[in-house]
JSON list of C-alpha atoms in Angstrom, two decimals:
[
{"chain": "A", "resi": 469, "resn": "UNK", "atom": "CA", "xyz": [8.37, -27.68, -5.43]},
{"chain": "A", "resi": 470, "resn": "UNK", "atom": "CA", "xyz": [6.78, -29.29, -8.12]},
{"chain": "A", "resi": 471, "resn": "UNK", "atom": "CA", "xyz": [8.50, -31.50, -11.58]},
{"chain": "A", "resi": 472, "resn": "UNK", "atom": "CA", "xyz": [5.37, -29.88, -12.98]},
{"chain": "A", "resi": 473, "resn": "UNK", "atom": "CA", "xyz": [7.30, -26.16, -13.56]},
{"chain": "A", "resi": 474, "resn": "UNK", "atom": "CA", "xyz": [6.69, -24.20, -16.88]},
{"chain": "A", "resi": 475, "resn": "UNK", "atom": "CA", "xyz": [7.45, -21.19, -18.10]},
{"chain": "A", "resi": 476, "resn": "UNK", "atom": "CA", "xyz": [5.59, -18.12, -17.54]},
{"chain": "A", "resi": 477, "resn": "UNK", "atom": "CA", "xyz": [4.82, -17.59, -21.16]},
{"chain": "A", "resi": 478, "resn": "UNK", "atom": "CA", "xyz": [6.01, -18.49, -24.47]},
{"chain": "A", "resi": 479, "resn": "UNK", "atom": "CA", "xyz": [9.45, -16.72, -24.92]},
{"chain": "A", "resi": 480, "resn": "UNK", "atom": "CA", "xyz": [9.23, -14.82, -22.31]},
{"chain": "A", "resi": 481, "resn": "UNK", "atom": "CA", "xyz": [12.57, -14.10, -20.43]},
{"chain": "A", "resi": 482, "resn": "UNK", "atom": "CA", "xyz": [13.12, -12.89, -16.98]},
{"chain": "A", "resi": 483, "resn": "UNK", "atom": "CA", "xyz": [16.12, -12.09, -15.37]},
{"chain": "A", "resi": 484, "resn": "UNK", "atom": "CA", "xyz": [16.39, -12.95, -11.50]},
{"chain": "A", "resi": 485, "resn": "UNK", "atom": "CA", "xyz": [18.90, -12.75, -8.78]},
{"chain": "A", "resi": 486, "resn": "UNK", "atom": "CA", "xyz": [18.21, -14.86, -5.52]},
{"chain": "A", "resi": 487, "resn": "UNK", "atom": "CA", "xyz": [18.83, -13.41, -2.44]},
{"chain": "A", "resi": 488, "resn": "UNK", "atom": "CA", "xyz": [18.56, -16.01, 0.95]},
{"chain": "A", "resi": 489, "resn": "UNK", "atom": "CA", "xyz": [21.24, -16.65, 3.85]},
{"chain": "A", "resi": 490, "resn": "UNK", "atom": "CA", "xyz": [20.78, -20.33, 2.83]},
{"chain": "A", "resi": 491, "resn": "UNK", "atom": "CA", "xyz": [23.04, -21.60, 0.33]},
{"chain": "A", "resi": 492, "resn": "UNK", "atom": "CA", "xyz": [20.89, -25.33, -0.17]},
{"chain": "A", "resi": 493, "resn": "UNK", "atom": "CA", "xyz": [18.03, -22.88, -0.24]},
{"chain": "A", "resi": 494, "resn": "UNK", "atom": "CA", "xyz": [19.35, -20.89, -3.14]},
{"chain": "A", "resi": 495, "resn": "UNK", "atom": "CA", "xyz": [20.64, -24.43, -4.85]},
{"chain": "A", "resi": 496, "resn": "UNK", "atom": "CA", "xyz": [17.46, -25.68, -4.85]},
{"chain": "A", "resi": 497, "resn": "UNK", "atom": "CA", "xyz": [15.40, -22.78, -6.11]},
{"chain": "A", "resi": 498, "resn": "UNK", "atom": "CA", "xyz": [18.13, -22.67, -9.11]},
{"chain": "A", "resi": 499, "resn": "UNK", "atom": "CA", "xyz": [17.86, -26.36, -10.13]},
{"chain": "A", "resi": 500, "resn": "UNK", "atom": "CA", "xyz": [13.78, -25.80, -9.98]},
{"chain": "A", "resi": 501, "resn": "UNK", "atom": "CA", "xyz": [13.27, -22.17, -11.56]},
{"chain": "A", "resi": 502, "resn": "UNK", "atom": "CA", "xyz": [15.90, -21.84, -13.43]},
{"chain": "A", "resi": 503, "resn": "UNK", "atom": "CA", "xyz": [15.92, -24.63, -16.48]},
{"chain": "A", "resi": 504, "resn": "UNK", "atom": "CA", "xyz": [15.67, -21.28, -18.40]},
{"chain": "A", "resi": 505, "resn": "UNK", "atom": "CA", "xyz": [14.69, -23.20, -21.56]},
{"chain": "A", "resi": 506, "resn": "UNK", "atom": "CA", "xyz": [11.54, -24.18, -19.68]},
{"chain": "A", "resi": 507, "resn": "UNK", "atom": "CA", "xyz": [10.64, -22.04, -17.57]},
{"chain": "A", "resi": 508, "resn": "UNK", "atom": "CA", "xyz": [12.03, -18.48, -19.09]},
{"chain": "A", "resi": 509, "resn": "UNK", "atom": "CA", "xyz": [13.46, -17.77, -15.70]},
{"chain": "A", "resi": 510, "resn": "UNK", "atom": "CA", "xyz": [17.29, -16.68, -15.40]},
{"chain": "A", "resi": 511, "resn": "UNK", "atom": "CA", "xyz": [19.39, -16.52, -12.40]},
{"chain": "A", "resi": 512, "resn": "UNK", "atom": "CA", "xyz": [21.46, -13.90, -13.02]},
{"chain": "A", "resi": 513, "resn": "UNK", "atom": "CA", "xyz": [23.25, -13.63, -9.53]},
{"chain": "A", "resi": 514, "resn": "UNK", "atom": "CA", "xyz": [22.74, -14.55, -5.81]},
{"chain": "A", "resi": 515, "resn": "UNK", "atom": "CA", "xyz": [23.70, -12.91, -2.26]},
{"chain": "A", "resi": 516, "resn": "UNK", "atom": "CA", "xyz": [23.62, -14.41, 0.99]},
{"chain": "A", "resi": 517, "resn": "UNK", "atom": "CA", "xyz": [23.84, -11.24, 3.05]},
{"chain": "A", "resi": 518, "resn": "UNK", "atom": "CA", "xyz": [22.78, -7.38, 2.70]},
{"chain": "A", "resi": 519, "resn": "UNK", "atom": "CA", "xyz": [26.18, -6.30, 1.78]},
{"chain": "A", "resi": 520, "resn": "UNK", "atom": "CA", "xyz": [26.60, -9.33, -1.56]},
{"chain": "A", "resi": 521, "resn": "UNK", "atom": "CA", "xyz": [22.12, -8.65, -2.55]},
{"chain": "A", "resi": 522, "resn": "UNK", "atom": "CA", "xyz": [23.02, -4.69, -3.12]},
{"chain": "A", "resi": 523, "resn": "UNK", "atom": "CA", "xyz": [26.06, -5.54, -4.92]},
{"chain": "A", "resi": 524, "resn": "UNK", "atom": "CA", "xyz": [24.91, -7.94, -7.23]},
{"chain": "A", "resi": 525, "resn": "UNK", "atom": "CA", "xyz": [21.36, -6.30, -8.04]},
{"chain": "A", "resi": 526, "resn": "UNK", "atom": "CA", "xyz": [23.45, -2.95, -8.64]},
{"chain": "A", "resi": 527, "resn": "UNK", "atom": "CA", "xyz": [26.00, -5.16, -10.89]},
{"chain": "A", "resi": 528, "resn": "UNK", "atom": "CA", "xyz": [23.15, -6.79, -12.63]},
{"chain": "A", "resi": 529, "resn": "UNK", "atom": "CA", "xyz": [20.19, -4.77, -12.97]},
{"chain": "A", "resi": 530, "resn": "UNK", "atom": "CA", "xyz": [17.60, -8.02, -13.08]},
{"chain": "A", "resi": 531, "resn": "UNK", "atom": "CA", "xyz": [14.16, -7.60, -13.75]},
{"chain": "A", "resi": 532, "resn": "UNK", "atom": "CA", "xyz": [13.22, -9.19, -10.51]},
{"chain": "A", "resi": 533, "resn": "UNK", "atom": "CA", "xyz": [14.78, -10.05, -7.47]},
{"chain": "A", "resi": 534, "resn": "UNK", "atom": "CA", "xyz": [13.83, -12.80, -4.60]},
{"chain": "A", "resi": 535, "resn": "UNK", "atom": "CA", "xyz": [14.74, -11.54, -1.39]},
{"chain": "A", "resi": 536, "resn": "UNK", "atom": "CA", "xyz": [14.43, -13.29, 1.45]},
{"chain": "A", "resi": 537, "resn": "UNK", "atom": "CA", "xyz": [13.28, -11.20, 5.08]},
{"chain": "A", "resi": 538, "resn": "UNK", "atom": "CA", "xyz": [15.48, -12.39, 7.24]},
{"chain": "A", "resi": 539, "resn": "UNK", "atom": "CA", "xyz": [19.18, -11.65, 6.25]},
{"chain": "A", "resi": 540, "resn": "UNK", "atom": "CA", "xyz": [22.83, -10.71, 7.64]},
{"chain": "A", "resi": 541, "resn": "UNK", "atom": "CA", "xyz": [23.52, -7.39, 7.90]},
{"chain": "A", "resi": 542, "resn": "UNK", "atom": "CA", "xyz": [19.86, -5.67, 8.36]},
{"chain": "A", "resi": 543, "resn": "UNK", "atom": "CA", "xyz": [17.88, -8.31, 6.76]},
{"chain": "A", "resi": 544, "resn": "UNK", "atom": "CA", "xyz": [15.24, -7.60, 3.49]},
{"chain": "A", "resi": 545, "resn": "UNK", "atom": "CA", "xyz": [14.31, -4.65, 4.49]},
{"chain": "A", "resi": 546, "resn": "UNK", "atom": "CA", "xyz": [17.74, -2.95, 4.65]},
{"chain": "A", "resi": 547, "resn": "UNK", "atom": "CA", "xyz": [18.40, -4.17, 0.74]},
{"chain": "A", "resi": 548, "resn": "UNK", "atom": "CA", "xyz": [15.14, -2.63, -0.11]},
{"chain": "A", "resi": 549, "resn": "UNK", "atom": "CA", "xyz": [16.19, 1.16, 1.47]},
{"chain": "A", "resi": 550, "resn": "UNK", "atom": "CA", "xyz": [19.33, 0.83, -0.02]},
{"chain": "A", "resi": 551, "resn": "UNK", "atom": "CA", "xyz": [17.86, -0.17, -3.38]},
{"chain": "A", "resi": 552, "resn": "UNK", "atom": "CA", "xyz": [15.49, 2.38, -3.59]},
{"chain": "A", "resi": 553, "resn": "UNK", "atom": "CA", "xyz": [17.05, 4.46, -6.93]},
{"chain": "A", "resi": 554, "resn": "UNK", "atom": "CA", "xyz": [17.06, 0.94, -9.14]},
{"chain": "A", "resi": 555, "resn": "UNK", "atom": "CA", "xyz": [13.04, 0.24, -7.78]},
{"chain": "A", "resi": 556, "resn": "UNK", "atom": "CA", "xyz": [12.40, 3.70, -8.95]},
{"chain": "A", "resi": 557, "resn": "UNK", "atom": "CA", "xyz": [14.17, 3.83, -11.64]},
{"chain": "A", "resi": 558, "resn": "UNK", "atom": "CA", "xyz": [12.13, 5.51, -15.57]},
{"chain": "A", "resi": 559, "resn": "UNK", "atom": "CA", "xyz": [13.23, 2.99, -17.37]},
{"chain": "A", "resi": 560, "resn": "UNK", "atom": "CA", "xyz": [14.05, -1.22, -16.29]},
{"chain": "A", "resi": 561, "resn": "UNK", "atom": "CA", "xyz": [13.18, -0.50, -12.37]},
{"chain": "A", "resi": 562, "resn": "UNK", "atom": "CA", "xyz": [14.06, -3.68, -10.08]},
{"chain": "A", "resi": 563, "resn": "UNK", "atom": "CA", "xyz": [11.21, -5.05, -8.34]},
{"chain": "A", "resi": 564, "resn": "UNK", "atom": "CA", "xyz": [11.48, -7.39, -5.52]},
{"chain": "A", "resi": 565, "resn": "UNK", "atom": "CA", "xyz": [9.29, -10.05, -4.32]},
{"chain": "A", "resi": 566, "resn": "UNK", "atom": "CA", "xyz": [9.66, -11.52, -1.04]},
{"chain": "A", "resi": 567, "resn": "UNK", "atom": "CA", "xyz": [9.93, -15.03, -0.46]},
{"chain": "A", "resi": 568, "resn": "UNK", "atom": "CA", "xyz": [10.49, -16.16, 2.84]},
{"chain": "A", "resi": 569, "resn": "UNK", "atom": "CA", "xyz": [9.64, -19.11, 5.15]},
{"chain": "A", "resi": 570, "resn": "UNK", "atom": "CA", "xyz": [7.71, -16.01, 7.73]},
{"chain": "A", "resi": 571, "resn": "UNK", "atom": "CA", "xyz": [4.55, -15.11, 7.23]},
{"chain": "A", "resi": 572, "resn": "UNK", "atom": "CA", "xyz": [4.78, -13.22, 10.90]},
{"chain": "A", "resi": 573, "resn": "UNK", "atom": "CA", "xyz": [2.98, -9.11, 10.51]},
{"chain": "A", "resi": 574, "resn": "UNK", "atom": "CA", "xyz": [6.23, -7.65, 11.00]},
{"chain": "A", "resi": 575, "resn": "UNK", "atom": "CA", "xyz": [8.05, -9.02, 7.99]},
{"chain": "A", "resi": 576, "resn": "UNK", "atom": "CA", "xyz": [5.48, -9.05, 6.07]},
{"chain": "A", "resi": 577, "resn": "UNK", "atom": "CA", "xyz": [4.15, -5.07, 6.46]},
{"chain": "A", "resi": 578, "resn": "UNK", "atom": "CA", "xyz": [7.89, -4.46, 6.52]},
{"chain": "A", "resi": 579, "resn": "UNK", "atom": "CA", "xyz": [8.56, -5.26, 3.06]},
{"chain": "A", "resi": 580, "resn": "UNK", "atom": "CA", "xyz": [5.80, -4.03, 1.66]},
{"chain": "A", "resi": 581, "resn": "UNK", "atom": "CA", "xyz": [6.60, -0.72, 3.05]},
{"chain": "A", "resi": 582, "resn": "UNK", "atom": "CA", "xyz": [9.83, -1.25, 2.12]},
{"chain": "A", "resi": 583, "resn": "UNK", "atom": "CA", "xyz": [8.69, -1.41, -1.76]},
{"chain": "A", "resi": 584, "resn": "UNK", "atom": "CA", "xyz": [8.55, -5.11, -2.54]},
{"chain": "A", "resi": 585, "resn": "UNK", "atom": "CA", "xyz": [5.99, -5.83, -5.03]},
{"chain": "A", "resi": 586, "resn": "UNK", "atom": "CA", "xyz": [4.69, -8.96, -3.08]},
{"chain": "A", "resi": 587, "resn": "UNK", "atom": "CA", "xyz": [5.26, -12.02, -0.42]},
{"chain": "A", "resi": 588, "resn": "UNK", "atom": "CA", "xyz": [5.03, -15.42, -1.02]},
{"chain": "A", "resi": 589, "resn": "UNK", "atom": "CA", "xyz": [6.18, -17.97, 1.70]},
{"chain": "A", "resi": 590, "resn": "UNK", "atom": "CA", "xyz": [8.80, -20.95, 0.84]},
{"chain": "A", "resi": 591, "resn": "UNK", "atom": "CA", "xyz": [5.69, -23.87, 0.76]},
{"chain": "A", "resi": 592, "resn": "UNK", "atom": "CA", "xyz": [4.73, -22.22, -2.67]},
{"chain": "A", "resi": 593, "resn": "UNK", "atom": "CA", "xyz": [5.13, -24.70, -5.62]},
{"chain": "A", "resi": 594, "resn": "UNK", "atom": "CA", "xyz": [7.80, -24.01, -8.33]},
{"chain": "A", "resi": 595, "resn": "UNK", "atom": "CA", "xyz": [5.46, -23.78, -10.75]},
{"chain": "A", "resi": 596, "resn": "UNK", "atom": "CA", "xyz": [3.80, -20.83, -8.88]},
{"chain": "A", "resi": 597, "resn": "UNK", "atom": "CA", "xyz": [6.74, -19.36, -8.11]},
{"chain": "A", "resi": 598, "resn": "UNK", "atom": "CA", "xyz": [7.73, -18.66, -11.77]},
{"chain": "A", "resi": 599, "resn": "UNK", "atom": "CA", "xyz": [4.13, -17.53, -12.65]},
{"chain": "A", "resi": 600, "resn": "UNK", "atom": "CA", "xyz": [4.53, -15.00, -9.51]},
{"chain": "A", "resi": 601, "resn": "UNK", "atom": "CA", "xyz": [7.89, -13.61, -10.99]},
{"chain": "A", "resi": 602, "resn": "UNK", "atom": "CA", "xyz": [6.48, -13.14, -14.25]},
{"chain": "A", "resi": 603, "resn": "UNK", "atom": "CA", "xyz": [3.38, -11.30, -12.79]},
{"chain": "A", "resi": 604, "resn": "UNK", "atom": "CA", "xyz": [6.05, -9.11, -10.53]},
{"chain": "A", "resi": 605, "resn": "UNK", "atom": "CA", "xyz": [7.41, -8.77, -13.43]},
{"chain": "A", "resi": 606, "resn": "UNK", "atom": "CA", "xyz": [4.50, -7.01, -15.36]},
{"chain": "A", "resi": 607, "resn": "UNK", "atom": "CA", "xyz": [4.15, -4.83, -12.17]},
{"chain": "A", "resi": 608, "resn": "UNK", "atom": "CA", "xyz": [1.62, -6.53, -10.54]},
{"chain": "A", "resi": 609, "resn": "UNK", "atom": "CA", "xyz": [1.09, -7.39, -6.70]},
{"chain": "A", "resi": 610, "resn": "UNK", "atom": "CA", "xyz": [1.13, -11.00, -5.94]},
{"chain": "A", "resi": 611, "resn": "UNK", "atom": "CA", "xyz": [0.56, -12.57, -2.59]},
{"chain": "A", "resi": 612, "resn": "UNK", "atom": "CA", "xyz": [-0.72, -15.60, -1.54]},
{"chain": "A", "resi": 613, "resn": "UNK", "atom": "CA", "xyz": [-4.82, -15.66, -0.23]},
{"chain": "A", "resi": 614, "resn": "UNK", "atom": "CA", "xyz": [-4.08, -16.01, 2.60]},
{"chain": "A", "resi": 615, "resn": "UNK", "atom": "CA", "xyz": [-1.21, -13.17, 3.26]},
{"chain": "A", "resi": 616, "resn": "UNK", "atom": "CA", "xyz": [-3.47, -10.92, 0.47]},
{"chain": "A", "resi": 617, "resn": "UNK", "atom": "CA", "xyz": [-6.64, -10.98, 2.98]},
{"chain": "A", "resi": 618, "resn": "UNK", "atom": "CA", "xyz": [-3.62, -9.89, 5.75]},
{"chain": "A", "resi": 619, "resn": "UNK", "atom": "CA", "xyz": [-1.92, -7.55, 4.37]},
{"chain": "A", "resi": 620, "resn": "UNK", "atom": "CA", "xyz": [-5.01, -5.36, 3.26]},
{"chain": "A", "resi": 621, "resn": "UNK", "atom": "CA", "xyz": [-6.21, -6.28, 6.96]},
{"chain": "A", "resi": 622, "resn": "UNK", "atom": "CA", "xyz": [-3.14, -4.87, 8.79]},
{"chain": "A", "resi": 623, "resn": "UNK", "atom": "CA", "xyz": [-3.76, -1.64, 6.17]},
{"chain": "A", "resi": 624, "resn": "UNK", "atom": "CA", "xyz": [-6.45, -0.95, 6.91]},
{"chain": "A", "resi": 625, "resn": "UNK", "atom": "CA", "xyz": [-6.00, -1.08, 10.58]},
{"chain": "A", "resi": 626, "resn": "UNK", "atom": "CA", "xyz": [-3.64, 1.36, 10.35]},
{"chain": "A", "resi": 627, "resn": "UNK", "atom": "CA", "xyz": [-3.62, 5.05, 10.22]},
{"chain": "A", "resi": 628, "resn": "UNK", "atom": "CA", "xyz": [-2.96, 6.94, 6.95]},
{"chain": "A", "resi": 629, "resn": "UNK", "atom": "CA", "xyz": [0.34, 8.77, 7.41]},
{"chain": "A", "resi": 630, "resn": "UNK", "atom": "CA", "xyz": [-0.27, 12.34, 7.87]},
{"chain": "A", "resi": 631, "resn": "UNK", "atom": "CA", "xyz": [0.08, 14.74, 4.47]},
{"chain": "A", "resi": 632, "resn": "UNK", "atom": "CA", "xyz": [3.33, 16.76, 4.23]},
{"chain": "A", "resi": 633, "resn": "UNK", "atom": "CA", "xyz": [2.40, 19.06, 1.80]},
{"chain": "A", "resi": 634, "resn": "UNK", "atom": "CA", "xyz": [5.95, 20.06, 1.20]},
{"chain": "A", "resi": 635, "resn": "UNK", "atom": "CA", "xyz": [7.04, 17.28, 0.25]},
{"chain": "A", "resi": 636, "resn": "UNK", "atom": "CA", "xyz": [4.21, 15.95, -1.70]},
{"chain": "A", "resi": 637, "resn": "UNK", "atom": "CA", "xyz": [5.28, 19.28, -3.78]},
{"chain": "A", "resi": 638, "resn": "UNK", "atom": "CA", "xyz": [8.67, 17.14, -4.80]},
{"chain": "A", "resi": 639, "resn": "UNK", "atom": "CA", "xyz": [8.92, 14.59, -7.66]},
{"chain": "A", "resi": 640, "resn": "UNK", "atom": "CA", "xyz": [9.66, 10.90, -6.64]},
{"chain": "A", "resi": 641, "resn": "UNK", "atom": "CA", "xyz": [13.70, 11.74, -8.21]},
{"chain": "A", "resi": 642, "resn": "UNK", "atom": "CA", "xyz": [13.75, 15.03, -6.43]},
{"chain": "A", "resi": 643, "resn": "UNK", "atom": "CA", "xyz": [13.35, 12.90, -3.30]},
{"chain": "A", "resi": 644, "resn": "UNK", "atom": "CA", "xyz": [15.89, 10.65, -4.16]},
{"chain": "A", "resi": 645, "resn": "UNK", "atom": "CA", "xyz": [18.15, 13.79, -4.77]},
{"chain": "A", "resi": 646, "resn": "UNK", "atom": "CA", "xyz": [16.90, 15.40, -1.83]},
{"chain": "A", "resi": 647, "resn": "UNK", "atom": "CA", "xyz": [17.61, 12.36, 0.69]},
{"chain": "A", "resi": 648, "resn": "UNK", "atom": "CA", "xyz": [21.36, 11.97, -0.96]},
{"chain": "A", "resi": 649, "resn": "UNK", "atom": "CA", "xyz": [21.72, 15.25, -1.19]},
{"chain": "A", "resi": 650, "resn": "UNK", "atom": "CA", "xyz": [21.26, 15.50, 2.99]},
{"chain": "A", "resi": 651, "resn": "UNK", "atom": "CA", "xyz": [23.44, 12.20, 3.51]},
{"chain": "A", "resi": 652, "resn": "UNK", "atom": "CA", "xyz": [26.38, 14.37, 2.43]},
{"chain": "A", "resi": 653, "resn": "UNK", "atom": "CA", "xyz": [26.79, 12.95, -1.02]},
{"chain": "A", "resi": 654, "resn": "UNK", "atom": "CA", "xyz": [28.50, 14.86, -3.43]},
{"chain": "A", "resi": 655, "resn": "UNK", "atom": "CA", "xyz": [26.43, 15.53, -7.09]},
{"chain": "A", "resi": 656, "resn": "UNK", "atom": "CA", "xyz": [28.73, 13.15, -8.85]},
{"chain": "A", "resi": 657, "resn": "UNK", "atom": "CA", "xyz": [28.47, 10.56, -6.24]},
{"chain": "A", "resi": 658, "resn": "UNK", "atom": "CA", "xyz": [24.56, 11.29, -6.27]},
{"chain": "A", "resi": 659, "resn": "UNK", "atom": "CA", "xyz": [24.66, 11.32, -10.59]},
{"chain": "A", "resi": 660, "resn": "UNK", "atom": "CA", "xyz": [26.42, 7.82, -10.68]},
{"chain": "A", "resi": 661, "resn": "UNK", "atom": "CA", "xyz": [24.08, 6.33, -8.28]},
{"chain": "A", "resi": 662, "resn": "UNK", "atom": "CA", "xyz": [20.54, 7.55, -9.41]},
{"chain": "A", "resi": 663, "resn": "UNK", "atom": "CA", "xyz": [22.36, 6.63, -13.40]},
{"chain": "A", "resi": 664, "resn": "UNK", "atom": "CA", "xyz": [21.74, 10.42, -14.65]},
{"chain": "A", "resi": 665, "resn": "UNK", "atom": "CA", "xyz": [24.40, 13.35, -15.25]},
{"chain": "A", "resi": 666, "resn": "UNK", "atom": "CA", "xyz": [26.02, 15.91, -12.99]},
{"chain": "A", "resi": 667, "resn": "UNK", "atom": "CA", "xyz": [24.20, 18.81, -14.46]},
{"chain": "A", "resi": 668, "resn": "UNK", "atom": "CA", "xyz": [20.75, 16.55, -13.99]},
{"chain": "A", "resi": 669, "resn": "UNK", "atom": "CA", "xyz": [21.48, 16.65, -10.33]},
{"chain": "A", "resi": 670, "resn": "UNK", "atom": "CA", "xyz": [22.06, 20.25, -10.78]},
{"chain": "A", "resi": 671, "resn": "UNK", "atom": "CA", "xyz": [18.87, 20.73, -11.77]},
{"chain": "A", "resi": 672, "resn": "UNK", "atom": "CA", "xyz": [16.76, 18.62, -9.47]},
{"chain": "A", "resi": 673, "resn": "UNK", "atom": "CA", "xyz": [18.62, 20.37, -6.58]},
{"chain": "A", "resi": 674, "resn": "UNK", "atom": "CA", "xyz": [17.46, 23.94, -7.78]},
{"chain": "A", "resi": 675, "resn": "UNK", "atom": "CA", "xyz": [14.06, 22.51, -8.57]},
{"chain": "A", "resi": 676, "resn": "UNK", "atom": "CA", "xyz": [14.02, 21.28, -4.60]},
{"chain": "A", "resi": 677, "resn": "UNK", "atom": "CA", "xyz": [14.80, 24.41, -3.53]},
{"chain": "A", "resi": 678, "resn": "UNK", "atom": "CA", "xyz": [13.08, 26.27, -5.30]},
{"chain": "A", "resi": 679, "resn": "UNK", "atom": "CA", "xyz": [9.70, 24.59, -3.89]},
{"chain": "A", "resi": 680, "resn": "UNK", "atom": "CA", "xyz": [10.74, 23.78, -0.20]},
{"chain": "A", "resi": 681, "resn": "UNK", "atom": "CA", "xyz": [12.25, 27.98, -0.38]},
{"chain": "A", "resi": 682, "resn": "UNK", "atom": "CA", "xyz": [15.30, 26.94, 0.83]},
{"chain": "A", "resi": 683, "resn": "UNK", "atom": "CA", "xyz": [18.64, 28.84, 0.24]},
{"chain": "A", "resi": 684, "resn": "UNK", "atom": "CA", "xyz": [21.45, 26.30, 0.29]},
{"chain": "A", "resi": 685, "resn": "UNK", "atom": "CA", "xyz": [22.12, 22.32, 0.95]},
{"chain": "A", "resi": 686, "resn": "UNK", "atom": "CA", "xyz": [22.85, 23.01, 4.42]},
{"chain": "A", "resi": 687, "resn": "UNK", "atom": "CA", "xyz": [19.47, 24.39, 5.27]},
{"chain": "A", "resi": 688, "resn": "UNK", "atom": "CA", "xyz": [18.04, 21.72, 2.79]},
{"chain": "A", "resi": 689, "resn": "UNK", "atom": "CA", "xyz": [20.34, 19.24, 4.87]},
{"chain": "A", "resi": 690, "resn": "UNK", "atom": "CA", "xyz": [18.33, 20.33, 8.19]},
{"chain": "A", "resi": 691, "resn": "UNK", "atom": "CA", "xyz": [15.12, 20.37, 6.35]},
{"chain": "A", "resi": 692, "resn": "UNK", "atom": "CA", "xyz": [15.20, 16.50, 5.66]},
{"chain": "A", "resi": 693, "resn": "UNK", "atom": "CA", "xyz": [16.54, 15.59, 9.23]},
{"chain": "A", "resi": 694, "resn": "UNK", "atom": "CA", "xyz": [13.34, 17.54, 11.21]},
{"chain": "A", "resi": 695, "resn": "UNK", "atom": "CA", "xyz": [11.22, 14.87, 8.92]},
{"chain": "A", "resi": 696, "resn": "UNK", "atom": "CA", "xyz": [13.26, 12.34, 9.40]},
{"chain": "A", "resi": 697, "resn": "UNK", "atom": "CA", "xyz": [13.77, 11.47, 5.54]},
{"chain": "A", "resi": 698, "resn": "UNK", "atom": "CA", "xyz": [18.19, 11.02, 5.79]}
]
């Protein structure tokens, strides 16, 4: 990382919470990122493991989080599944860029499945590393060349995932009911953690059965298990 780091626009604010196994790591992306006063980014929170990343994010709600692939406790990939609601979310969503010293197929296609917005690998500048949270920020895509040219490569080497008409029939919240819903979650467990009301839930349950013609949450329940969507 460079002395050369600047903000990502003039008074523009970002909040970020850094998420790496590597406490020195996380030290020394602080010191260079986050001289909020110059470079508009702030580090709202950190996590070392799966567990401390969900907690934090969910305690937080920063506009960007840098999560690191490989972590205790199912690694970047686990913190995006159980993160899903906030990345979705109408209004503030969370979006996560990876940043990680891999640039190995598996983690990255991983977390790009996984809903991260982008990979960059730890020899990026910090300069370049402020612009790309800013950029995440604004909803865009960023990856290095390199991992860009990859990542559309290993796409488009792979088949398209087959249509489930069924289920394309559902709303992106109506999924996120749906899949709680089948966990076993109760509608004010599933209200506090999707940030809507009881009655809300109510209503996106009716509206999924209603389309899939199911009759109750146990047949709904069995429904979501034979695609594999618990």
């Amino acid at each position: 990382m460079t002395e050369e780091t600047t903000t990502g626009g003039a008074g523009r604010r970002v909040r970020v919470v850094l998420v790496d196994d590597h406490r020195m790591f996380r030290t020394g992306v602080q010191a260079e990122i986050g001289r909020t006063e110059t470079t508009g980014v702030e580090v709202v929170g950190e996590a070392a493991d799966v567990d401390q990343a969900v907690t934090v994010i969910t305690a937080t709600r920063p506009e960007v989080v840098l999560l690191d692939v490989h972590l205790p406790g199912g690694g970047g990939v686990e913190v995006l599944r159980r993160c899903a609601s906030l990345m979705s979310a109408p209004e503030n969503p969370v979006r996560f860029l990876a940043l990680s010293v891999s640039d190995a197929a598996e983690d990255v296609i991983g977390v790009i499945r996984g809903g991260a917005r982008g990979y960059v690998t730890k020899t990026i500048t910090g300069a370049d590393l402020v612009d790309s949270v800013f950029r995440v920020q604004d909803g865009d895509a960023v990856f290095s060349p390199r991992l860009a040219g990859f990542v559309l490569d290993a796409f488009a080497s792979t088949d398209a995932p087959p249509v489930d008409e069924d289920l394309d029939r559902l709303t992106q919240r109506e999924r996120e009911v749906l899949r709680l819903i089948a966990r076993g979650y109760a509608y004010k467990e599933i209200a506090k953690q999707l940030f809507i009301s009881v009655k809300t839930v109510e209503s996106h349950v009716s509206a999924v059965l209603r389309k899939l013609q199911l009759s109750n949450r146990h047949e709904l329940t069995r429904w979501a298990t034979a695609r594999r969507l618990v």
